[in-house]
Coordinates of C-alpha atoms and ligand atoms in Angstrom, one line a residue:
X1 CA -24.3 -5.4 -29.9
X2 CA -25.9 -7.0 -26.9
X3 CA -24.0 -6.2 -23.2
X4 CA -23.9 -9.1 -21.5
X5 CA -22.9 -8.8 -17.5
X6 CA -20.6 -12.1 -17.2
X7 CA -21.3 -14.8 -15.1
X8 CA -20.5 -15.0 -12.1
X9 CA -18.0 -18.1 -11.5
X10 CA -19.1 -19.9 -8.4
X11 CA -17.4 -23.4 -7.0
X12 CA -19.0 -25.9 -4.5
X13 CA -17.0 -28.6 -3.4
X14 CA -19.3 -31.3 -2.2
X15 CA -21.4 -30.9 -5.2
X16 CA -21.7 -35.0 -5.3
X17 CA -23.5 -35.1 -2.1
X18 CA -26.8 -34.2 -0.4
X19 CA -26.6 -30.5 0.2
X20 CA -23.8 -29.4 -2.4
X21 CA -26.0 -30.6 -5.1
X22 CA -29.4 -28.5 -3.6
X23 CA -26.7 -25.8 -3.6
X24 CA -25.7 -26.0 -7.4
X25 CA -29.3 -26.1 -8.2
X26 CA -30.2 -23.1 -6.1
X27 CA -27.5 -21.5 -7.7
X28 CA -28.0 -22.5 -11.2
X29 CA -31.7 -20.8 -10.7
X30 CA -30.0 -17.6 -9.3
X31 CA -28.1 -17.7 -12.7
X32 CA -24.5 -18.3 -11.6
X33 CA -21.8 -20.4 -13.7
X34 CA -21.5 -23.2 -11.1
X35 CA -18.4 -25.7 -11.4
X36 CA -19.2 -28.8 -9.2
X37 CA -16.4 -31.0 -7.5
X38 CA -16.8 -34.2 -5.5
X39 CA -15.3 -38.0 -5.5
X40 CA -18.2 -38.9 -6.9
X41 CA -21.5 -37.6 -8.9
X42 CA -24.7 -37.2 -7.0
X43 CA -26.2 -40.4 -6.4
X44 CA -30.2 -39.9 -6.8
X45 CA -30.7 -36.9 -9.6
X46 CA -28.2 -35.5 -12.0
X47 CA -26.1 -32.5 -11.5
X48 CA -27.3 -29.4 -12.9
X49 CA -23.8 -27.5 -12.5
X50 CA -22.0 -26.2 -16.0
X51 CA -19.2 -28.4 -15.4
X52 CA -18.2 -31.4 -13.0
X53 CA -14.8 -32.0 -11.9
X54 CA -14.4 -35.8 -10.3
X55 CA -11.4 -35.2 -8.1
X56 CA -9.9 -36.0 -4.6
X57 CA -9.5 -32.8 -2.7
X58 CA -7.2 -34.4 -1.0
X59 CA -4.9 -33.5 -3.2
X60 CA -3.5 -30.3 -3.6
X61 CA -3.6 -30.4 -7.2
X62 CA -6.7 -31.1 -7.5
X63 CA -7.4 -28.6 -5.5
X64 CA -5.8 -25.9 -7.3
X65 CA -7.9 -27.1 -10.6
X66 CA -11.0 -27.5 -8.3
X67 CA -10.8 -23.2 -7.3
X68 CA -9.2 -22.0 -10.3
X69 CA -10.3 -19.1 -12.0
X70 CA -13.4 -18.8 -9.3
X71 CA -14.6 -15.7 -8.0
X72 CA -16.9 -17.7 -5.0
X73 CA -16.2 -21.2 -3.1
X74 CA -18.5 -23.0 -1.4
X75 CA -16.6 -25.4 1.2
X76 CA -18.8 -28.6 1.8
X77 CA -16.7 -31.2 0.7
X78 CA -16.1 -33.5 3.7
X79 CA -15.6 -37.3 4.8
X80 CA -18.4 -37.2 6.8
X81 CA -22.0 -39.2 7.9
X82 CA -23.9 -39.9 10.8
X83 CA -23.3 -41.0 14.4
X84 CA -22.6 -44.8 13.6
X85 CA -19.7 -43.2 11.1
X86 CA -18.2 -40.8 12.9
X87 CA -17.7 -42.1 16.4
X88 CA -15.9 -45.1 14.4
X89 CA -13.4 -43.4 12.0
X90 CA -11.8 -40.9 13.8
X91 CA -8.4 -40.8 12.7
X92 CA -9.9 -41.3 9.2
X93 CA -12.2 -38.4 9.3
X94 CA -9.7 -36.1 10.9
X95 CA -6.7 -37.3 8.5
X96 CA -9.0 -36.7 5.3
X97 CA -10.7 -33.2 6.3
X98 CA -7.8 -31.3 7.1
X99 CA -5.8 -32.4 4.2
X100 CA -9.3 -31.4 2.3
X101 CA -9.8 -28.1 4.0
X102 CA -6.5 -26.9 4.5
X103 CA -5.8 -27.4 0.5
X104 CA -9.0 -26.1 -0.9
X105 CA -8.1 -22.9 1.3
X106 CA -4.8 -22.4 0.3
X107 CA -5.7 -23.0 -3.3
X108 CA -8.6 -21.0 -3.3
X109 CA -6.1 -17.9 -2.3
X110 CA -3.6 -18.5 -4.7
X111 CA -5.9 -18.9 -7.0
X112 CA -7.7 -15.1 -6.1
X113 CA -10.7 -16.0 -5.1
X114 CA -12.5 -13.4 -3.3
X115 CA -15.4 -15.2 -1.0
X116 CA -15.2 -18.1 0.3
X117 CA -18.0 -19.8 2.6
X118 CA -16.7 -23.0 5.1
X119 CA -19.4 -25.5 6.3
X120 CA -18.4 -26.2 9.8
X121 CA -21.0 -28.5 12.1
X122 CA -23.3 -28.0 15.5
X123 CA -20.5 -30.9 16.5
X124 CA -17.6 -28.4 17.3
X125 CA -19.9 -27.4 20.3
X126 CA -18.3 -28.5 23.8
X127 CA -19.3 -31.5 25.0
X128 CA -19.9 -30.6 28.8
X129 CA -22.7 -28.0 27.5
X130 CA -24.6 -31.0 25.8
X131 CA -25.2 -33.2 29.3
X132 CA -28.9 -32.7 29.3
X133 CA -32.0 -33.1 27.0
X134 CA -33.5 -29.8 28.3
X135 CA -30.1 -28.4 26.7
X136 CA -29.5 -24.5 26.6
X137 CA -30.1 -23.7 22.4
X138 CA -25.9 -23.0 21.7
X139 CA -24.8 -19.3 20.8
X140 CA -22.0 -19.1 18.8
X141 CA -19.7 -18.0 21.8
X142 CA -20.3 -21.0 23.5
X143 CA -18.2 -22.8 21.7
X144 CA -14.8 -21.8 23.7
X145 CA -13.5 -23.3 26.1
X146 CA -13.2 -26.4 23.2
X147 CA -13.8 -29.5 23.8
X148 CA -15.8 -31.3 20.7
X149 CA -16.6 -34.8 21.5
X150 CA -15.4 -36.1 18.1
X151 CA -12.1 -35.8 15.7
X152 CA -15.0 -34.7 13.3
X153 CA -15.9 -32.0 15.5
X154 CA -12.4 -31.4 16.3
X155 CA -11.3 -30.7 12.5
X156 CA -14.3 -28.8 11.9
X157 CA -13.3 -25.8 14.9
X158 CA -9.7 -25.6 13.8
X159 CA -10.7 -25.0 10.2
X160 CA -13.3 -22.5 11.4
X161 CA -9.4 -20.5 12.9
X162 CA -8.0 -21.5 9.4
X163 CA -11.0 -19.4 7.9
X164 CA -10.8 -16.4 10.4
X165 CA -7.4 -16.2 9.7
X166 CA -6.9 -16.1 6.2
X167 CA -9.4 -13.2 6.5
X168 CA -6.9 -11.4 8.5
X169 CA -3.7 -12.0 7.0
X170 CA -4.7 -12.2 3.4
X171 CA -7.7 -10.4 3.2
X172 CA -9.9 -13.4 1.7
X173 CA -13.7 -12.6 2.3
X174 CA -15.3 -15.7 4.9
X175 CA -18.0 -16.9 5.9
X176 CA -17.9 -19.9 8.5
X177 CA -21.9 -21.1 9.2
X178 CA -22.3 -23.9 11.6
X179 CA -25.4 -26.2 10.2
X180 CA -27.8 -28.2 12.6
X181 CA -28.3 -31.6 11.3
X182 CA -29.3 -30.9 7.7
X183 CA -32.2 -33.1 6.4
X184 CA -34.5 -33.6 3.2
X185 CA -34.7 -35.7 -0.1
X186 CA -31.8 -36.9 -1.9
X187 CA -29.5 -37.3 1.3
X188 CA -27.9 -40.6 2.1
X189 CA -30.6 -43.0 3.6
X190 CA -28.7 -46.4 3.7
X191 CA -25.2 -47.7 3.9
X192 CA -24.1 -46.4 7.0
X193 CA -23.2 -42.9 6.5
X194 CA -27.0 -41.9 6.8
X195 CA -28.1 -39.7 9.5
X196 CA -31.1 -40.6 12.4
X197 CA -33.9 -38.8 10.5
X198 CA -33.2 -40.6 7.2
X199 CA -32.4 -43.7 9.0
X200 CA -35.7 -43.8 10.5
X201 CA -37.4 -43.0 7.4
X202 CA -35.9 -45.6 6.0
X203 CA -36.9 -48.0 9.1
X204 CA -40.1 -46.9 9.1
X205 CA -40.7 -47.4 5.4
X206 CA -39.4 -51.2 5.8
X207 CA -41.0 -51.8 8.6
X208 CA -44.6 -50.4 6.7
X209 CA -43.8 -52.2 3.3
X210 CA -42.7 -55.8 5.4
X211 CA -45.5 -55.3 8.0
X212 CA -43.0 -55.6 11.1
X213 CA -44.2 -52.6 12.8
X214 CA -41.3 -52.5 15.0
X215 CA -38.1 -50.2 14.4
X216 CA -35.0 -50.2 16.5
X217 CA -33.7 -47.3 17.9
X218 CA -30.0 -46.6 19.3
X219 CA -30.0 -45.8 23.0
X220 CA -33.7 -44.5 24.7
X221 CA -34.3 -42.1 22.0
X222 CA -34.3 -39.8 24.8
X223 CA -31.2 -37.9 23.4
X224 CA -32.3 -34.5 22.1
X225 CA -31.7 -32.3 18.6
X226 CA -33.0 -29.7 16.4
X227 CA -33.7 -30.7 12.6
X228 CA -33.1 -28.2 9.8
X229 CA -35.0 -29.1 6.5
X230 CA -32.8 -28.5 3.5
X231 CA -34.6 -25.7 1.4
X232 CA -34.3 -23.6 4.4
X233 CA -30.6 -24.4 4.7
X234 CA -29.8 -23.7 0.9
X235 CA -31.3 -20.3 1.6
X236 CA -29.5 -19.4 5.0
X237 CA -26.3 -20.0 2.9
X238 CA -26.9 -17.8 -0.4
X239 CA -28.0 -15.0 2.6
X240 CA -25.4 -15.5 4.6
X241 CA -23.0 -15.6 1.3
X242 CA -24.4 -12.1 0.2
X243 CA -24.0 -11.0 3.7
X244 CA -20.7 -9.7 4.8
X245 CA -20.9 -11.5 7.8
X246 CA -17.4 -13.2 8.3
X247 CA -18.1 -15.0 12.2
X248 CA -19.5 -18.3 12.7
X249 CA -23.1 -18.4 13.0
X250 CA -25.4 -21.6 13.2
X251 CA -28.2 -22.5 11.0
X252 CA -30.6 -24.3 12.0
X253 CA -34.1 -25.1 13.6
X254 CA -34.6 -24.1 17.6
X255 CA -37.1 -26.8 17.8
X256 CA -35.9 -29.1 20.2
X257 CA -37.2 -32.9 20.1
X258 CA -36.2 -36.3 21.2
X259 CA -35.3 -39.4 18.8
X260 CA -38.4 -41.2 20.2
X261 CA -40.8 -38.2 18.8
X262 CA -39.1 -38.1 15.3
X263 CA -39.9 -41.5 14.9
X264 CA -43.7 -41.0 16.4
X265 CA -43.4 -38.1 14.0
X266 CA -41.9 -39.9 10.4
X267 CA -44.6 -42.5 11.4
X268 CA -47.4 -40.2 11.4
X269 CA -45.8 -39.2 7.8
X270 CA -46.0 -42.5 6.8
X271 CA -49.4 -43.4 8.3
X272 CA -48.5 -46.2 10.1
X273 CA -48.3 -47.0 14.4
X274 CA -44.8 -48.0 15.4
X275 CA -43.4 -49.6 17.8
X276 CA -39.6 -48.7 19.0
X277 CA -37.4 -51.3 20.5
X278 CA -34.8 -49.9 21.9
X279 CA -30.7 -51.5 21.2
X280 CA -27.4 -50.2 22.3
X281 CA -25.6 -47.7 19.7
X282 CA -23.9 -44.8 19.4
X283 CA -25.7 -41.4 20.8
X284 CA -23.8 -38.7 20.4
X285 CA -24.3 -35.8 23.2
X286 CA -27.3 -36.4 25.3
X287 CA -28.7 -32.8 24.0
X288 CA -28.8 -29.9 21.4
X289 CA -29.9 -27.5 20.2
X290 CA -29.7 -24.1 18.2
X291 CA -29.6 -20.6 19.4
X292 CA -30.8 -18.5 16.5
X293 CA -30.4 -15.1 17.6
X294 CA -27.2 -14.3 15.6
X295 CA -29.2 -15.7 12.8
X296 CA -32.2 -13.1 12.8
X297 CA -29.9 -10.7 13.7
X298 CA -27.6 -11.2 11.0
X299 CA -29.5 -12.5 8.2
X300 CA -33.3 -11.3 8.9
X301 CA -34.4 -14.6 8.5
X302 CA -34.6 -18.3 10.3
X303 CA -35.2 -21.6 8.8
X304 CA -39.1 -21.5 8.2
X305 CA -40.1 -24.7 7.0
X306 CA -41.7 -27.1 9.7
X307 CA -40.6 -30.6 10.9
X308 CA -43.8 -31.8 10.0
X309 CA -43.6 -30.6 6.6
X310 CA -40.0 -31.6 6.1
X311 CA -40.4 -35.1 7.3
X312 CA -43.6 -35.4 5.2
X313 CA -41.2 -34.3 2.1
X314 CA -38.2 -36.5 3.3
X315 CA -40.3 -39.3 4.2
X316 CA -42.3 -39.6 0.6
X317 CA -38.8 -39.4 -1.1
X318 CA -37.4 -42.8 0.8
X319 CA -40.4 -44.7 1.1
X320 CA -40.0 -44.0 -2.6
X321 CA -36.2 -45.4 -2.6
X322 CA -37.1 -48.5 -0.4
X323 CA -39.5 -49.7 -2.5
X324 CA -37.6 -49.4 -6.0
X325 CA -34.9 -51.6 -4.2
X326 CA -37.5 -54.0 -3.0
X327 CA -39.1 -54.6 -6.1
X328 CA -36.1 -54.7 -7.7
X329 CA -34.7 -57.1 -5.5
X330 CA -38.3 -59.2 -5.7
X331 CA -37.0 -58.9 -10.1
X332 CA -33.9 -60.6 -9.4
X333 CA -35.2 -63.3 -7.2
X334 CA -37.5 -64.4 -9.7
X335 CA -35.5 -63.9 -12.5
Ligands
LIG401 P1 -22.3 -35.4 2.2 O1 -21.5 -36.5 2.8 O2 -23.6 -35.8 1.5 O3 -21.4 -34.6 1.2 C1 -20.0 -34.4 1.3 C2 -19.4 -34.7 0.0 O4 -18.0 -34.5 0.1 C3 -19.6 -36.1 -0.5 O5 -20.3 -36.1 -1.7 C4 -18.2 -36.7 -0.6 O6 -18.1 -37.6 -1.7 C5 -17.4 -35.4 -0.8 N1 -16.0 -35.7 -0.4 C6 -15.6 -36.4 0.7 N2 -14.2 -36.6 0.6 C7 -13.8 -35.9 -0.6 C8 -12.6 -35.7 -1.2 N3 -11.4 -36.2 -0.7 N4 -12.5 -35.0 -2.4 C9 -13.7 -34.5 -2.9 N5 -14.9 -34.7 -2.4 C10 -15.0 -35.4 -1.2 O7 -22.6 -34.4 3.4 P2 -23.6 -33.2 3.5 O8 -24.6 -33.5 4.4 O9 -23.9 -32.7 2.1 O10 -22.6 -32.1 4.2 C11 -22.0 -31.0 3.5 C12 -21.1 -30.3 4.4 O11 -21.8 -29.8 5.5 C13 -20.0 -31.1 5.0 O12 -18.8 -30.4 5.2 C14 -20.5 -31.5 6.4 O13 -19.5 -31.8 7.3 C15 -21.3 -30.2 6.7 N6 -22.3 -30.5 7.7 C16 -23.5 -31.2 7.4 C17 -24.4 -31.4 8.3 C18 -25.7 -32.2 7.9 O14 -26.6 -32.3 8.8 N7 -25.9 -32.7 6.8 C19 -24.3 -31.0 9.6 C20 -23.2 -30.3 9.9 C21 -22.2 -30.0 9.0

């Protein structure tokens, strides 16, 4: 008779989008059962998780079937996208994500699960510590006295309390990691919920296929951030998972660089020169950036992988999208 050690049961909520489904495939690889949840299936490659639950977690039914019999949850599930979205939908974002995270917690501990890992965001940082390009990299503590500049920032630090104190009342095993603008292939990079480095992929791969070298660009592309490629951030959160570290800690790059050098840089990827005009739009904080001390202290380890190589990946991978759509577009004109 052969002894088989069982599965290990594993949930990620989120699994429809960009980083949920890297997770479940990371996962998968590491040999876990993975159950997937989302609104939706992933968009760009199929799922590779044993099963797929379509459900609103929302709902706390849903999100009693979405955790049940789970040993491990991975949090990610959020209504969510970049600056044009969330400085615009603020009661939405804040309404949706606490009914999402308050329920997926609450079932998760009726349900027994023993770990359970909460995405919160860079954005729950204070505002009045983000003023400057030449921004001081954020530590963890930094983030008290509150002051997030959006609802989505705002949901994301109470949840963060929810998390620390379901550890101390009920014992449930947490990990809270605060991600630094998460990038890569397969990520939203159209319809209004994508973020600046997949935006200007996608600029720059329009602008290269139509021959308009010219891209526009919110603000002075002055504003600052750090830019965390996504194999790097599947990894920090199986480490940080296996590590029995329950305070927030970010993940992320410390590589601080303006808007305007991404897009000098996704250009470069794309082999093109570019010129920026420059249009009102939303900015977020002028600066940020990631302090990753708690990171290599904690974990051993910080996000490897370099912009350049990254944005090389990322870029490929929508220049890629764009010109499916084109030609498929070109298809239907003709036809
Ligand atoms: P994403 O938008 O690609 O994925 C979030 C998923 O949650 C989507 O597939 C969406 O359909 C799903 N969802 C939304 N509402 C739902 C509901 N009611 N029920 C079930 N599913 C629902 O975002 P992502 O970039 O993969 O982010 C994953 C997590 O990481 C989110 O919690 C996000 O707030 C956090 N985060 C991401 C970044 C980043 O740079 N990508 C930065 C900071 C924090």
């Amino acid at each position: 008779m052969i002894n088989r050690t069982p599965q290990r049961k594993v949930v990620v909520t989120g699994a429809g989008g960009f980083i949920g489904h890297h997770l479940v495939t990371q996962l998968k690889q590491q040999g876990f059962w993975v159950r997937g949840v989302d609104l939706k299936y992933p968009e760009y490659s199929p799922t590779d998780a044993d099963e797929f639950l379509i459900a609103d977690l929302r709902r706390w039914d849903a999100c009693l079937a979405a955790t049940r019999d789970a040993e491990d949850v991975y949090a990610l599930a959020a209504d969510m996208g970049g600056m044009g979205f969330i400085s615009a939908h603020h009661a939405e974002i804040l309404h949706n994500n606490i009914l999402i995270s308050t329920h997926t917690m609450e079932a998760a501990r009726q349900n027994g699960v023993r770990r359970y890992l909460y995405t919160s965001s860079a954005c729950i940082y204070p505002e009045y510590r983000q003023t400057d390009t030449n921004v001081e990299p954020l530590k963890e503590e930094h983030a008290y006295p509150a002051q997030p500049q959006d609802a989505y920032g705002w949901e994301k630090l109470v949840t963060e309390r929810l998390c620390t104190h379901y550890a101390q009342d009920y014992g449930i095993d947490v990990r809270i990691v605060r991600f630094h603008n998460i990038f890569g292939p397969l990520g939203t990079w159209d319809g209004g919920r994508e973020k600046a480095p997949a935006a200007l992929c996608r600029k720059v791969a329009v602008a290269k296929l139509t021959g308009k070298r010219e891209i526009e660009i919110w603000g002075d592309g002055e504003q600052t951030r750090s830019f965390c490629y996504i194999d790097d951030c599947v990894k920090g959160l199986r480490l940080l998972m296996e590590s029995g570290y329950q305070q927030p800690i970010n993940l992320g790059q410390d590589r601080l660089i303006s808007i305007n050098e991404l897009a000098d840089l996704v250009a470069n990827a794309a082999g093109v020169d570019i010129g920026r005009k420059h249009i009102p739009g939303p900015q977020g904080v002028r600066g940020r950036n990631s302090n990753n001390d708690r990171l290599r202290e904690v974990l051993g380890w910080e996000p490897e992988i370099s912009l350049e190589e990254g944005m090389a990946r990322t870029y490929a991978w929508i220049e890629a999208q764009v010109v499916e759509r084109f030609d498929a577009e070109v298809t239907d004109a003709v036809a």
